Amino acid sequence: MKKVLKVAALVVCVCMLVCAFVGCAGDDKKDVIVMGTNAEFPPFEYVTENGIVGQFSGIDVAIAKEIADSMGKELVIENMEFESLIMALATGKVDFVAAGMTVKPDRLESVDFSDTYYLAKQVMIVKEGSDIKSAADLEGKKIGVVLGYTGDTTVTETLGYEPERFKKGADAVMDLVNDKLDVVVIDSAPAKAFVDKNPGLAIVEDAEAFENEEYAIAIPKGDTELADKINTVLKELKESGKIDEFGATYSE
Ligand code: GLN
């Protein structure tokens, strides 16, 4: 009899534990929305002392905060390598990706994108006085790109050069400053941020060699409900001029 009681008590305990745990997990999921990013891409996402969410700040973080607020959820940021973002989204580790991410056909195979919110281009960062004046001058030069960025595929596949690949734009720019590279190919807005921070560097554009790119928020394939919610917020932010305001605020 005693044994039966003990077993019954144990069963009740386990049930209570399981219920408490499931209850908690359920609540967490309801209150939180997780953004995946690579916070090495100023002015869109970067690490700073007092960010919008913890140490994270930038245009994308400001947009994501608006999205989370509109859903009554707390924004949580998962910072990881740019290369890992699409996989993290496809496997449900993050709810969406805001990372200055360009809409590209190969990415569309694994994820969907929101409406676009920013027009960008690849540019070349060089040392002032460099003889690189156009993409054709990249021939024979030591070129730095960031692994997996559109700059990487453009230089490699479209232009046919073999660049050196870095994990962070800032590391490539450091090597340019230290004369280990001749040029860094990267998106226009971070290029400006890096040049503003490092005297002696300049931006060279080549509108013919580098096509326009558009940034959007990546969402899980088929999640039209989330897409609608995000697009509604993006539309409001665009129409009210807030995205431009974010651009001005976080580019300083
Ligand atoms: N726009 C580029 C891309 O999508 C770089 C984005 C980034 O590094 N955050 O590949």
Coordinates of C-alpha atoms and ligand atoms in Angstrom, one line a residue:
M1 CA 0.0 0.0 0.0
K2 CA 2.8 2.4 1.0
K3 CA 4.5 1.7 -2.3
V4 CA 1.4 2.5 -4.2
L5 CA 1.1 5.8 -2.4
K6 CA 4.7 6.7 -3.1
V7 CA 4.3 5.9 -6.8
A8 CA 1.1 8.0 -6.9
A9 CA 2.9 10.9 -5.2
L10 CA 5.8 10.7 -7.6
V11 CA 3.4 10.7 -10.6
V12 CA 1.7 13.8 -9.2
C13 CA 5.0 15.5 -8.7
V14 CA 6.2 14.7 -12.1
C15 CA 2.9 16.0 -13.6
M16 CA 3.2 19.3 -11.7
L17 CA 6.8 19.7 -12.8
V18 CA 5.9 19.0 -16.4
C19 CA 2.9 21.4 -16.3
A20 CA 5.0 24.2 -14.8
F21 CA 7.7 23.7 -17.4
V22 CA 5.4 23.6 -20.3
G23 CA 3.5 26.6 -18.9
C24 CA 6.7 28.6 -18.7
A25 CA 7.9 27.7 -22.1
G26 CA 4.6 28.6 -23.6
D27 CA 4.6 32.0 -22.0
D28 CA 8.1 32.7 -23.1
K29 CA 7.3 32.0 -26.7
K30 CA 4.3 34.3 -26.5
D31 CA 6.2 37.3 -25.1
V32 CA 9.4 37.2 -27.1
I33 CA 10.4 37.5 -30.7
V34 CA 13.9 36.6 -31.7
M35 CA 15.8 38.5 -34.4
G36 CA 18.9 37.0 -35.9
T37 CA 21.7 39.3 -37.0
N38 CA 25.4 39.8 -37.4
A39 CA 26.2 43.0 -35.5
E40 CA 29.2 43.9 -37.5
F41 CA 27.5 46.0 -40.1
P42 CA 27.2 49.7 -39.1
P43 CA 25.0 51.6 -39.4
F44 CA 22.5 48.7 -39.7
E45 CA 23.6 46.7 -36.7
Y46 CA 26.6 47.1 -34.4
V47 CA 27.6 46.6 -30.8
T48 CA 27.8 49.7 -28.6
E49 CA 27.6 50.6 -24.9
N50 CA 24.0 51.6 -24.6
G51 CA 22.1 50.1 -27.5
I52 CA 18.4 49.9 -28.3
V53 CA 18.3 46.3 -27.1
G54 CA 21.2 45.6 -24.7
Q55 CA 24.4 46.4 -26.5
F56 CA 22.9 46.2 -30.0
S57 CA 22.0 49.3 -32.0
G58 CA 21.5 50.4 -35.6
I59 CA 18.8 50.9 -38.2
D60 CA 17.8 47.2 -38.3
V61 CA 17.6 47.0 -34.6
A62 CA 15.4 50.2 -34.5
I63 CA 13.1 48.6 -37.2
A64 CA 12.9 45.3 -35.4
K65 CA 12.0 47.0 -32.2
E66 CA 9.1 48.7 -33.9
I67 CA 8.0 45.3 -35.3
A68 CA 8.2 43.7 -31.8
D69 CA 6.4 46.6 -30.2
S70 CA 3.6 46.3 -32.8
M71 CA 3.1 42.7 -31.8
G72 CA 3.4 43.4 -28.1
K73 CA 6.5 41.3 -27.8
E74 CA 9.9 41.7 -26.3
L75 CA 12.7 41.8 -28.9
V76 CA 15.6 39.4 -28.2
I77 CA 18.7 39.5 -30.4
E78 CA 20.8 36.5 -31.4
N79 CA 24.1 37.7 -32.8
M80 CA 25.9 35.2 -35.0
E81 CA 28.0 34.9 -38.1
F82 CA 26.4 36.3 -41.3
E83 CA 26.9 32.9 -43.0
S84 CA 24.8 31.1 -40.3
L85 CA 21.7 33.4 -40.4
I86 CA 19.7 31.7 -43.2
M87 CA 20.2 28.3 -41.5
A88 CA 19.2 29.7 -38.1
L89 CA 16.0 31.0 -39.6
A90 CA 15.2 27.9 -41.6
T91 CA 15.7 25.7 -38.5
G92 CA 13.6 28.0 -36.2
K93 CA 16.4 29.2 -34.0
V94 CA 15.4 32.8 -34.8
D95 CA 12.0 34.2 -35.8
F96 CA 13.3 36.6 -38.4
V97 CA 16.6 38.0 -39.7
A98 CA 17.3 41.7 -40.0
A99 CA 20.9 42.1 -41.1
G100 CA 21.1 44.5 -44.0
M101 CA 20.4 41.3 -46.0
T102 CA 20.1 41.6 -49.8
V103 CA 17.2 39.8 -51.5
K104 CA 18.9 37.2 -53.7
P105 CA 17.5 34.3 -55.7
D106 CA 19.6 31.6 -53.9
R107 CA 18.5 32.9 -50.5
L108 CA 14.8 32.8 -51.6
E109 CA 15.2 29.1 -52.0
S110 CA 15.4 28.7 -48.2
V111 CA 13.6 31.7 -46.8
D112 CA 11.0 34.4 -47.7
F113 CA 11.7 38.1 -47.6
S114 CA 9.5 41.0 -46.4
D115 CA 9.1 44.1 -48.6
T116 CA 12.4 45.9 -49.2
Y117 CA 13.4 48.9 -47.1
Y118 CA 16.8 50.0 -48.3
L119 CA 18.6 50.4 -51.6
A120 CA 22.3 49.6 -51.6
K121 CA 25.2 48.9 -53.8
Q122 CA 28.6 47.4 -53.5
V123 CA 31.5 49.9 -53.4
M124 CA 35.2 49.8 -53.2
I125 CA 37.1 51.1 -50.2
V126 CA 40.7 52.1 -51.1
K127 CA 43.5 54.2 -49.6
E128 CA 43.3 57.8 -50.7
G129 CA 45.4 58.2 -53.8
S130 CA 44.9 54.6 -54.9
D131 CA 45.1 53.9 -58.7
I132 CA 41.8 51.9 -58.4
K133 CA 39.2 54.0 -60.2
S134 CA 36.8 51.4 -61.4
A135 CA 36.1 47.6 -61.0
A136 CA 38.3 46.9 -64.0
D137 CA 41.2 48.1 -62.0
L138 CA 40.7 45.3 -59.5
E139 CA 42.8 43.1 -61.8
G140 CA 45.9 41.8 -59.9
K141 CA 44.9 43.6 -56.7
K142 CA 44.6 42.2 -53.2
I143 CA 40.9 42.4 -52.7
G144 CA 39.1 41.8 -49.3
V145 CA 35.5 40.8 -48.9
V146 CA 33.3 39.5 -46.1
L147 CA 32.5 35.8 -46.4
G148 CA 29.0 35.2 -47.8
Y149 CA 28.2 38.8 -48.3
T150 CA 26.9 39.9 -51.7
G151 CA 30.3 41.6 -52.1
D152 CA 31.9 38.1 -52.0
T153 CA 29.7 36.6 -54.7
T154 CA 29.9 39.8 -56.9
V155 CA 33.7 39.8 -56.8
T156 CA 34.0 36.1 -57.2
E157 CA 31.2 35.1 -59.5
T158 CA 30.3 38.2 -61.5
L159 CA 33.7 39.8 -61.8
G160 CA 35.8 36.6 -61.6
Y161 CA 38.5 37.7 -59.1
E162 CA 39.8 35.7 -56.2
P163 CA 39.4 37.8 -53.0
E164 CA 40.6 37.2 -49.5
R165 CA 37.6 36.5 -47.3
F166 CA 37.1 37.9 -43.8
K167 CA 34.5 37.2 -41.1
K168 CA 34.0 40.9 -40.3
G169 CA 34.1 44.0 -42.5
A170 CA 36.1 45.8 -39.8
D171 CA 38.9 43.2 -40.0
A172 CA 39.1 43.6 -43.8
V173 CA 39.3 47.4 -43.4
M174 CA 42.0 47.0 -40.8
D175 CA 44.1 45.0 -43.3
L176 CA 43.5 47.7 -45.9
V177 CA 44.7 50.4 -43.4
N178 CA 47.8 48.2 -42.7
D179 CA 48.5 47.8 -46.5
K180 CA 47.8 44.1 -46.4
L181 CA 45.0 44.7 -48.9
D182 CA 44.6 47.1 -51.8
V183 CA 40.8 47.3 -51.7
V184 CA 37.7 46.1 -49.8
V185 CA 34.5 45.5 -51.6
I186 CA 31.5 46.0 -49.3
D187 CA 28.0 47.5 -49.1
S188 CA 27.7 51.3 -49.5
A189 CA 26.4 52.2 -46.1
P190 CA 28.9 50.3 -44.0
A191 CA 31.7 51.4 -46.3
K192 CA 30.8 55.0 -45.4
A193 CA 30.8 54.1 -41.7
F194 CA 34.2 52.5 -42.0
V195 CA 35.7 55.4 -44.0
D196 CA 34.4 57.9 -41.6
K197 CA 36.1 56.1 -38.8
N198 CA 39.5 55.6 -40.5
P199 CA 41.2 58.7 -41.9
G200 CA 43.1 58.2 -45.2
L201 CA 40.5 55.9 -46.8
A202 CA 38.2 56.7 -49.7
I203 CA 35.2 55.2 -51.5
V204 CA 35.3 54.4 -55.2
E205 CA 32.0 53.6 -56.9
D206 CA 31.4 51.8 -60.2
A207 CA 27.7 51.8 -60.9
E208 CA 28.1 49.7 -64.0
A209 CA 30.0 46.9 -62.4
F210 CA 27.9 46.7 -59.2
E211 CA 24.2 46.3 -59.5
N212 CA 21.6 47.8 -57.1
E213 CA 20.7 45.6 -54.2
E214 CA 17.7 45.8 -51.9
Y215 CA 17.6 44.9 -48.2
A216 CA 14.7 43.1 -46.7
I217 CA 13.9 41.2 -43.6
A218 CA 14.1 37.4 -44.0
I219 CA 11.3 35.3 -42.6
P220 CA 10.5 31.6 -42.5
K221 CA 9.3 30.2 -45.8
G222 CA 5.5 30.4 -46.1
D223 CA 4.9 32.4 -42.9
T224 CA 2.6 34.9 -44.6
E225 CA 1.1 36.0 -41.2
L226 CA 4.5 37.2 -40.0
A227 CA 5.2 38.7 -43.5
D228 CA 2.0 40.7 -43.3
K229 CA 2.8 42.0 -39.8
I230 CA 6.3 43.0 -40.8
N231 CA 5.2 44.6 -44.1
T232 CA 2.6 46.7 -42.3
V233 CA 5.2 48.1 -39.9
L234 CA 7.7 48.7 -42.7
K235 CA 5.1 50.5 -44.7
E236 CA 4.3 52.8 -41.8
L237 CA 8.0 53.5 -41.1
K238 CA 8.6 54.3 -44.8
E239 CA 5.6 56.6 -45.1
S240 CA 6.2 58.5 -41.9
G241 CA 9.9 59.0 -42.9
K242 CA 11.0 57.2 -39.8
I243 CA 13.3 54.8 -41.7
D244 CA 15.2 57.9 -43.0
E245 CA 15.3 59.2 -39.5
F246 CA 16.8 56.0 -38.3
G247 CA 19.4 56.3 -41.1
A248 CA 20.4 59.7 -40.0
T249 CA 20.5 58.8 -36.3
Y250 CA 22.6 55.6 -36.5
S251 CA 24.9 56.9 -39.2
E252 CA 26.5 59.4 -36.9
Ligands
GLN1 N1 24.0 43.1 -48.1 C1 25.0 42.1 -47.9 C2 24.4 40.8 -48.1 O1 23.2 40.6 -48.0 C3 25.7 42.2 -46.6 C4 24.9 42.1 -45.4 C5 25.6 42.0 -44.1 O2 26.7 41.8 -44.0 N2 24.9 42.2 -43.0 O3 25.1 39.8 -48.3

